[in-house]
CSV table of C-alpha atoms in Angstrom, one decimal:
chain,number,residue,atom,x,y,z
A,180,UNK,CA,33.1,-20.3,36.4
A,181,UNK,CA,29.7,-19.2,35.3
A,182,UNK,CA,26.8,-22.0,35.8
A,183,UNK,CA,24.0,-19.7,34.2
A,184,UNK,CA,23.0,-16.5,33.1
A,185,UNK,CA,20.1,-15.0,30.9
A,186,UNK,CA,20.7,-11.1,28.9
A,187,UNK,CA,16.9,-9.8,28.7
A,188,UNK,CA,16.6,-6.0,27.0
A,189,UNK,CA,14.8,-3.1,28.4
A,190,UNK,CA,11.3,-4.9,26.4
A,191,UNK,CA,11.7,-8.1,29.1
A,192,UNK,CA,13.2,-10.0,25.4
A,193,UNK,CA,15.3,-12.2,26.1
A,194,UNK,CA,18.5,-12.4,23.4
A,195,UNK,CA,19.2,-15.8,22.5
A,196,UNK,CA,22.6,-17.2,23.3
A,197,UNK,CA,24.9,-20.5,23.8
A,198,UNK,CA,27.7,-21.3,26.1
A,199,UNK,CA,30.8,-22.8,25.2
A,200,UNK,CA,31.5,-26.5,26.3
A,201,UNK,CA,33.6,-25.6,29.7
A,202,UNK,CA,30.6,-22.7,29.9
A,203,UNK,CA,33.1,-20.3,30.5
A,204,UNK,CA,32.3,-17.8,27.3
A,205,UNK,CA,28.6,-16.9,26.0
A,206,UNK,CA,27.7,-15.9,22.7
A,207,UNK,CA,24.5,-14.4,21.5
A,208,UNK,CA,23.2,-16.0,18.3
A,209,UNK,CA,22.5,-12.5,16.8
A,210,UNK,CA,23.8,-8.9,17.4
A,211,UNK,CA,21.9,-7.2,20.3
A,212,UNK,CA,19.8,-4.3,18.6
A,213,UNK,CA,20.9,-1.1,18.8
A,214,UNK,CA,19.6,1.8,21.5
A,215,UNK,CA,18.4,-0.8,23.6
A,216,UNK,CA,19.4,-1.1,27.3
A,217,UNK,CA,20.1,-5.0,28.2
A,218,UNK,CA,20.5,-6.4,31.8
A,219,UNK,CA,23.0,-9.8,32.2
A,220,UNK,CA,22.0,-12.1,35.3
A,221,UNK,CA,25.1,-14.3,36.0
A,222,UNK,CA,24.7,-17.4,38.4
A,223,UNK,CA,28.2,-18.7,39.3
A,224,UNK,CA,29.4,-22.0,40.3
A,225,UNK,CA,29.4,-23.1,44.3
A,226,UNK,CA,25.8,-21.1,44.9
A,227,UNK,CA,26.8,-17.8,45.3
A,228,UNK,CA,24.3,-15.0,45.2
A,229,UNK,CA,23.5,-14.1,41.0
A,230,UNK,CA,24.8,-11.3,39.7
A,231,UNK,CA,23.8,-8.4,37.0
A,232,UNK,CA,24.5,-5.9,34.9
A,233,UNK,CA,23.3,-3.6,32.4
A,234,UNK,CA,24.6,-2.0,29.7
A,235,UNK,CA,23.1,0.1,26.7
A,236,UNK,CA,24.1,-0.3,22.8
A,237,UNK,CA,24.3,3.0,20.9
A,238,UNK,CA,21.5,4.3,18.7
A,239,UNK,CA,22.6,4.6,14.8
A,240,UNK,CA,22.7,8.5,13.9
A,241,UNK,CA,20.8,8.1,10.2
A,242,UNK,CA,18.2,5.4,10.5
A,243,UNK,CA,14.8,5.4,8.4
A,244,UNK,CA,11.2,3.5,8.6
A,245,UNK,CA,8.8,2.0,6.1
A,246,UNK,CA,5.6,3.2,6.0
A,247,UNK,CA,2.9,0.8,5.3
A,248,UNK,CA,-0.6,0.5,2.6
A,249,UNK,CA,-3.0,-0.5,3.6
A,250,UNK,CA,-3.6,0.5,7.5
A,251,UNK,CA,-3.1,-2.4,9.8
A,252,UNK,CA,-6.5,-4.3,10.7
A,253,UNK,CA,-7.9,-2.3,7.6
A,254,UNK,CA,-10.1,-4.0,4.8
A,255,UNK,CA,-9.5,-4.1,1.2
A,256,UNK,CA,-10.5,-4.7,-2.1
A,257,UNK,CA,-8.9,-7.1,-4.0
A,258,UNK,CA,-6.3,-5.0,-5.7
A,259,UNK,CA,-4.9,-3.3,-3.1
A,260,UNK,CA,-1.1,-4.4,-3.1
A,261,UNK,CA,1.0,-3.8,0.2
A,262,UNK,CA,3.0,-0.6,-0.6
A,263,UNK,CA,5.9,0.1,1.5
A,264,UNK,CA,7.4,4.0,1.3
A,265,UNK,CA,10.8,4.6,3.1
A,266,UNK,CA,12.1,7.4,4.8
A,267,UNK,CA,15.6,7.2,3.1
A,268,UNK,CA,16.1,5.9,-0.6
A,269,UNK,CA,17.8,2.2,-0.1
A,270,UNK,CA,20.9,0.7,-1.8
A,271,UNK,CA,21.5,-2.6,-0.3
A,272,UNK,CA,17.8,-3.2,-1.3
A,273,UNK,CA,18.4,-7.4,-1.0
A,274,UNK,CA,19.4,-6.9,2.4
A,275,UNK,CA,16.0,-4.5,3.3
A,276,UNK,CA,13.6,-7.0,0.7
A,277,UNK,CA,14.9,-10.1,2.7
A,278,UNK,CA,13.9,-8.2,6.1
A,279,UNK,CA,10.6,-7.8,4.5
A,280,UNK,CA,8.1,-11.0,4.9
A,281,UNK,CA,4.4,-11.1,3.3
A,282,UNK,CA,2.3,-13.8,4.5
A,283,UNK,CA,-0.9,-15.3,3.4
A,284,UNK,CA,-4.1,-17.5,4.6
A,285,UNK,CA,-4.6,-19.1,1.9
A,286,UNK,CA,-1.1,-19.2,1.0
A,287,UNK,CA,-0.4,-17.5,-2.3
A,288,UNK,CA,3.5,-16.4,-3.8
A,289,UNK,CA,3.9,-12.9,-2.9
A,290,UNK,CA,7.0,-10.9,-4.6
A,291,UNK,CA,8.5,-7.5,-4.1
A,292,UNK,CA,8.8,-5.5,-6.9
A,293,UNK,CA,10.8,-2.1,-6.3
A,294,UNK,CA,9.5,1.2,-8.0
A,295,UNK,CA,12.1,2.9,-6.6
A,296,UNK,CA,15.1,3.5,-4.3
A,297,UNK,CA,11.9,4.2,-1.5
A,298,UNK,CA,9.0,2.4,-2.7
A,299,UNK,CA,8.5,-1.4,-2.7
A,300,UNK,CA,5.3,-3.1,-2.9
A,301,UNK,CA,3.8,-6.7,-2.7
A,302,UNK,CA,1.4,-8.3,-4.7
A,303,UNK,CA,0.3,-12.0,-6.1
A,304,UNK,CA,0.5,-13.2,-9.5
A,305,UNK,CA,-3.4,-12.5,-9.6
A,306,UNK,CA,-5.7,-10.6,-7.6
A,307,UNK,CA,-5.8,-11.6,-3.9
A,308,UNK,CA,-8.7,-14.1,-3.2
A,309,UNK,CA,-11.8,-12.5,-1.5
A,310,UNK,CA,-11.4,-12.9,2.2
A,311,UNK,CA,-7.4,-13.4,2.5
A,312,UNK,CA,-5.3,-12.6,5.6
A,313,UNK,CA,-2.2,-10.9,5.2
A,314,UNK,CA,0.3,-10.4,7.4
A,315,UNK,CA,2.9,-8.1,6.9
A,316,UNK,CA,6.5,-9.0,8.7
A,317,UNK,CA,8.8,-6.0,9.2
A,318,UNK,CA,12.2,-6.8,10.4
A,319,UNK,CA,14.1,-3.9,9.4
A,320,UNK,CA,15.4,-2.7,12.8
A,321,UNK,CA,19.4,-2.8,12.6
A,322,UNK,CA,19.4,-3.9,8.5
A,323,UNK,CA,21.7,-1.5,7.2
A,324,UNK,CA,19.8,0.2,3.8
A,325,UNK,CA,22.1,2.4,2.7
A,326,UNK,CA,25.9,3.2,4.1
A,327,UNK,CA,25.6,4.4,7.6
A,328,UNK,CA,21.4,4.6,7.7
A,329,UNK,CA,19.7,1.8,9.9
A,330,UNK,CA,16.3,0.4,10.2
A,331,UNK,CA,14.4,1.0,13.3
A,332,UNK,CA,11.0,-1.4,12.8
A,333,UNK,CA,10.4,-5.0,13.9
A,334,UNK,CA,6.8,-5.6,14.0
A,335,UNK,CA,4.0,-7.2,12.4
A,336,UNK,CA,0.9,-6.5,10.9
A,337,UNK,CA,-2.2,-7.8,9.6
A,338,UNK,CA,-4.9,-6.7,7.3
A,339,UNK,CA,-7.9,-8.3,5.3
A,340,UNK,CA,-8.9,-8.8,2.1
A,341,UNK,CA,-13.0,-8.0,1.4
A,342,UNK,CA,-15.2,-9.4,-1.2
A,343,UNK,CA,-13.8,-8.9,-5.0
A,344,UNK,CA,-15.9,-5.7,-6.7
A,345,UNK,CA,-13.9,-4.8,-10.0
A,346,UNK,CA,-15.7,-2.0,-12.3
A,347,UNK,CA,-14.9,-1.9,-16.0
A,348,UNK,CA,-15.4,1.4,-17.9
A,349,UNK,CA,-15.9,2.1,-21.6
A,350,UNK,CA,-15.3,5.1,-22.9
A,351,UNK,CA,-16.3,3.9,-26.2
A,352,UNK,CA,-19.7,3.0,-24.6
A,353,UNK,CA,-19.4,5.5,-21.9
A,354,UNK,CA,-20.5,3.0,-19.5
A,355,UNK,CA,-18.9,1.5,-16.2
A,356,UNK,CA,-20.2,-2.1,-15.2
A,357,UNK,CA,-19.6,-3.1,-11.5
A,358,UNK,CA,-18.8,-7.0,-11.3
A,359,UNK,CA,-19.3,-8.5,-7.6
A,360,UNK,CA,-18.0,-11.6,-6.6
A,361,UNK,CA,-18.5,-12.4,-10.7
A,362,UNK,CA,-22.0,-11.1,-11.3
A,363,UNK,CA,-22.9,-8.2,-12.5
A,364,UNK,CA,-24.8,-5.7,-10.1
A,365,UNK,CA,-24.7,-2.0,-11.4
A,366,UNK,CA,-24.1,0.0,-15.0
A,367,UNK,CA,-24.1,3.6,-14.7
A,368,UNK,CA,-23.7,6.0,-17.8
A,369,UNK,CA,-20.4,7.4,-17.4
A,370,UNK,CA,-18.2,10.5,-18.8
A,371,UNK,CA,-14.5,9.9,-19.3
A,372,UNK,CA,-11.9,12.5,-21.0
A,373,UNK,CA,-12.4,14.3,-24.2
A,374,UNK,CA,-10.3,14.3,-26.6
A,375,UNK,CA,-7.7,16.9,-25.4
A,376,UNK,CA,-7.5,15.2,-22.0
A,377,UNK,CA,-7.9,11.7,-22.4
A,378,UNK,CA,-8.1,9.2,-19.2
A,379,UNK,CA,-5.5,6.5,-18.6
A,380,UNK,CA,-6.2,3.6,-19.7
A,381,UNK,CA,-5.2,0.1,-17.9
A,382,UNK,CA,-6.1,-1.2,-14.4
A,383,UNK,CA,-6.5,1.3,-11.7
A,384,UNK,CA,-7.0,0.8,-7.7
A,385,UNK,CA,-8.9,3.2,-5.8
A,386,UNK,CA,-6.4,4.4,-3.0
A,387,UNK,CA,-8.2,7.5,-1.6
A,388,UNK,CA,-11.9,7.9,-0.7
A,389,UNK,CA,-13.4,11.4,-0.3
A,390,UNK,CA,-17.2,12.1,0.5
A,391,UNK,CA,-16.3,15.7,-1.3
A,392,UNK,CA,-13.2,17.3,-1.7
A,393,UNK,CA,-11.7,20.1,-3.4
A,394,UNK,CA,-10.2,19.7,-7.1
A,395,UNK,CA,-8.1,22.7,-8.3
A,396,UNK,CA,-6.6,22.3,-12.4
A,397,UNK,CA,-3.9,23.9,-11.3
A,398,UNK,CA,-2.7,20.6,-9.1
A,399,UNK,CA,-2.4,18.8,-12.1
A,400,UNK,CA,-1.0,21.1,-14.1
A,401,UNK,CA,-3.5,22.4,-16.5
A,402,UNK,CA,-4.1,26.0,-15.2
A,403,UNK,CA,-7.2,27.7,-14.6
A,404,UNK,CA,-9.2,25.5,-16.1
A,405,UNK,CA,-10.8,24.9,-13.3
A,406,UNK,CA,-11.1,24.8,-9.4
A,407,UNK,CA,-14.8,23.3,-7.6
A,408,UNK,CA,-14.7,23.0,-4.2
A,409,UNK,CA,-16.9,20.3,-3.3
A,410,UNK,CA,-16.2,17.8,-6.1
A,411,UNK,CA,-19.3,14.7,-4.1
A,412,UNK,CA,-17.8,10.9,-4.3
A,413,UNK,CA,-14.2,11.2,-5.4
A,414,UNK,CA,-11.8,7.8,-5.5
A,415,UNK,CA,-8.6,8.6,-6.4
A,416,UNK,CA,-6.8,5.8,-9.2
A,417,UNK,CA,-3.5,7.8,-10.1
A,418,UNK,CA,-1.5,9.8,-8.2
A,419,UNK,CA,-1.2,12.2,-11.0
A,420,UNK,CA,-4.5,13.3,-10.0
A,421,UNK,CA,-7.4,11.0,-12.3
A,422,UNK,CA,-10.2,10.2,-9.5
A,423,UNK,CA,-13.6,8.5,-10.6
A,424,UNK,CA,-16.5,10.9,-8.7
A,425,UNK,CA,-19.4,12.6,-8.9
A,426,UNK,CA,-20.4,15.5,-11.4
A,427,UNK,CA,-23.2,17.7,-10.5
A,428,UNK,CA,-22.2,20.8,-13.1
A,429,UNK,CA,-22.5,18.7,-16.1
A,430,UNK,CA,-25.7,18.6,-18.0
A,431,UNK,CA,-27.3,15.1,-17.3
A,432,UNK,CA,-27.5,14.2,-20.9
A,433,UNK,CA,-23.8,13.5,-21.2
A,434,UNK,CA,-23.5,10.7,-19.0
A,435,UNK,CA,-23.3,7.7,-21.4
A,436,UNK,CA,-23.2,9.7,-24.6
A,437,UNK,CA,-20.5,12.3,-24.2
A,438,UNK,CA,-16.6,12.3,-22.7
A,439,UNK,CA,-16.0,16.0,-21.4
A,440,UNK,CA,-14.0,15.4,-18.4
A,441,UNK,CA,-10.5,16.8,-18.0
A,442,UNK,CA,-9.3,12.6,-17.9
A,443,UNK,CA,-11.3,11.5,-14.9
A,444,UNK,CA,-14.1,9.4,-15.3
A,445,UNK,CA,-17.6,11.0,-13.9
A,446,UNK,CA,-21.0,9.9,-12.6
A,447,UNK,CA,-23.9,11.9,-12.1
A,448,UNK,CA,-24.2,13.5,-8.8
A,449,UNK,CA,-26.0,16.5,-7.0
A,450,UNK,CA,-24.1,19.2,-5.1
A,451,UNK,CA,-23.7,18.2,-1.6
A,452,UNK,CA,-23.0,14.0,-1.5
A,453,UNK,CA,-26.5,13.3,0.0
A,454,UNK,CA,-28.5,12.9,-2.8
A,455,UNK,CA,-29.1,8.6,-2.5
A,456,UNK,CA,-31.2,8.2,-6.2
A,457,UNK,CA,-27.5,9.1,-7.9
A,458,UNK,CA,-25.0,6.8,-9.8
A,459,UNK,CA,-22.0,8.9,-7.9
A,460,UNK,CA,-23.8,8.2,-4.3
A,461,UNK,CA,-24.5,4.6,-5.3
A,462,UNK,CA,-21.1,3.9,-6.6
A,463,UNK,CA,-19.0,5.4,-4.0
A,464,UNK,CA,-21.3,3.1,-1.0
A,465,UNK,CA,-20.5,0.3,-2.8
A,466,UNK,CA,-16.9,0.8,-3.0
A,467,UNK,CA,-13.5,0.7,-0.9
A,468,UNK,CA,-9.9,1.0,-0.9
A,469,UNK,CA,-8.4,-1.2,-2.9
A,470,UNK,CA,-11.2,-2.3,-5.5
A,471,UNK,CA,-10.4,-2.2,-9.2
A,472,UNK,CA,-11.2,0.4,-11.6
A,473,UNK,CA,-10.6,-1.4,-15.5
A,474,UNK,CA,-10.4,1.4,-18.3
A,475,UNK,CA,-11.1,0.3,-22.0
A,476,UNK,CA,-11.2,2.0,-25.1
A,477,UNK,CA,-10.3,5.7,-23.6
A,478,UNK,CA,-7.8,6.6,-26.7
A,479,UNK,CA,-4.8,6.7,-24.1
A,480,UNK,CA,-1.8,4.5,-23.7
A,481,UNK,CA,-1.8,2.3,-20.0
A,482,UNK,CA,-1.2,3.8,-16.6
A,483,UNK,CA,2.4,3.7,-15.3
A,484,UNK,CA,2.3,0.8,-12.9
A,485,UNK,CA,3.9,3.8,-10.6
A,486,UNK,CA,1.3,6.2,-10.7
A,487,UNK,CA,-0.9,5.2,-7.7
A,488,UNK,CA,-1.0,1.5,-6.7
A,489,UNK,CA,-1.4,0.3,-10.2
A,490,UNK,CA,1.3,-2.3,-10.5
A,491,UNK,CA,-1.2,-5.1,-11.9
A,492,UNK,CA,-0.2,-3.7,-15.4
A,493,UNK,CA,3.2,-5.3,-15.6
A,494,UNK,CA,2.9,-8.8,-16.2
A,495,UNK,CA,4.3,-11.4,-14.0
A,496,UNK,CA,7.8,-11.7,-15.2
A,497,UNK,CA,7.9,-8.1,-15.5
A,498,UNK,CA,6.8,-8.2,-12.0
A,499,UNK,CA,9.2,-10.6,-10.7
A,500,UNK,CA,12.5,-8.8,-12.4
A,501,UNK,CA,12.0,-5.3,-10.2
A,502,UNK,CA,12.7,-8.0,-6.9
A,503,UNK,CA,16.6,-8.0,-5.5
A,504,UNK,CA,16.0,-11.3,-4.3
């Protein structure tokens, strides 16, 4: 009759477990994960020397992974949501939300709102708070997402929350106000989309950060229109391919009087991102992942929530119905 005994995986884990009353029978108090090698250690009754064993579980042949916005230890703006992206498009998406956790300090409600059968992101009913820790909980390893395809994560992450900087742009103006923290610190003369290519309207969130970087019309489906190389100070707020950044083969005199852009919203800049007296040098140093990009008055209907990480333009309930829980 067995006394004692511990089951410990290949990590030094140990797997929970009770024994039955005559502690003849003991069952773990969840499955064992899969393609994981476990060793029993068995101490039987009357002293005699303790035993073990090993044995491995077998590894699921379709499995899939979330990958994670922002980077763990990372610091953000205050619109940057967390954005899962799966490997495999999920149909039990209750049983992979549920495995899902996203924790605050301070505390907030956070809810899931799927986009699709691979993307699910996070977010509060507001903005986050300026200095918030969040802590992302992935428990996915062994939740079955789809028939026969198996999660493979269980870890946890954290990542930070910066000061609040949210930027509204005019187009009617053709002027961007930066707001810090509340008060205003910057307005720069701006250019936004003429009239055949108008920019998105809504609230955008800066997701990518170039210093320069190549911009080709033919990306974003509108020819040969155009194709410059070293486009200085680019943040990217759709992933359809509108960016705020620099502009240094515009006249100077349309920036805050004229919108000639092909729908992305430009500063004045100088050819080669090191000129410092600039609106797109000043801009881009003040600015990170994850800070707010407000469009008004551009003569186009709102962003897709989808397009980039722009889900603040559904409102709350709207927000709440794309969760499975």
């Amino acid at each position: 009759m067995c006394l004692g005994g511990l089951l410990t995986s290949d990590d030094d884990s140990a797997l929970p477990g009770t024994f039955n009353d005559a502690r003849t029978k003991w069952t773990s108090t969840h499955n064992p994960y899969s393609g994981t090698t476990y060793t029993v250690t068995a101490q039987a009754k009357g002293g005699a020397a303790a035993e073990t064993m090993t044995f491995t579980t077998r590894t699921p042949a379709d499995t899939f992974v979330g990958y994670f916005t922002p980077e763990a230890g990372s610091t953000s703006g205050v619109g940057m949501p967390v954005s899962v992206d799966f490997t495999h498009a999920v149909t039990d998406r209750a049983a992979v939300e549920k495995a899902i956790t996203v924790t605050t300090d301070p505390q907030v409600e956070v809810v899931g709102h799927w986009f699709s059968d691979t993307r699910l992101d996070f977010r509060p009913e507001e903005y986050w708070a300026a200095g918030t820790e969040i802590t992302l909980g992935l428990r996915l390893k062994d939740v079955e997402g789809a028939d026969g395809v198996y999660g493979t994560q269980s870890k946890d992450v954290t990542f930070h929350i910066g000061r609040e900087q949210i930027s509204t742009v005019d187009l009617a103006k053709k002027t961007m106000t930066v707001r810090r923290d509340g008060q205003a610190i910057a307005t720069y003369p701006v250019s936004g989309g003429d009239a055949e290519h108008t920019t998105w309207s809504g609230i955008m969130v800066i997701s990518e950060r170039f210093e320069e970087t190549r911009m080709e019309s033919s990306t974003v489906g509108l020819g040969d229109e155009y194709d410059i190389e070293d486009v200085p100070h680019a943040q990217r707020l759709t992933t359809s391919g509108t960016f705020i950044h620099g502009n240094y083969w515009a006249s100077a005199s349309i920036f805050g009087s004229s919108n000639t852009s092909h729908r992305c919203i430009g500063l004045r800049d100088t050819k080669g991102a090191d000129d410092t007296s600039t609106p797109g040098y000043a801009f881009y140093e003040s600015s990170m992942l994850g800070d707010v990009v407000v469009v008004e008055n551009s003569g186009e209907d709102m962003v897709g929530p989808a397009n980039g990480l722009n889900g603040w333009n559904l409102s709350w309930t709207d927000w709440q119905a794309g969760s499975a829980l």
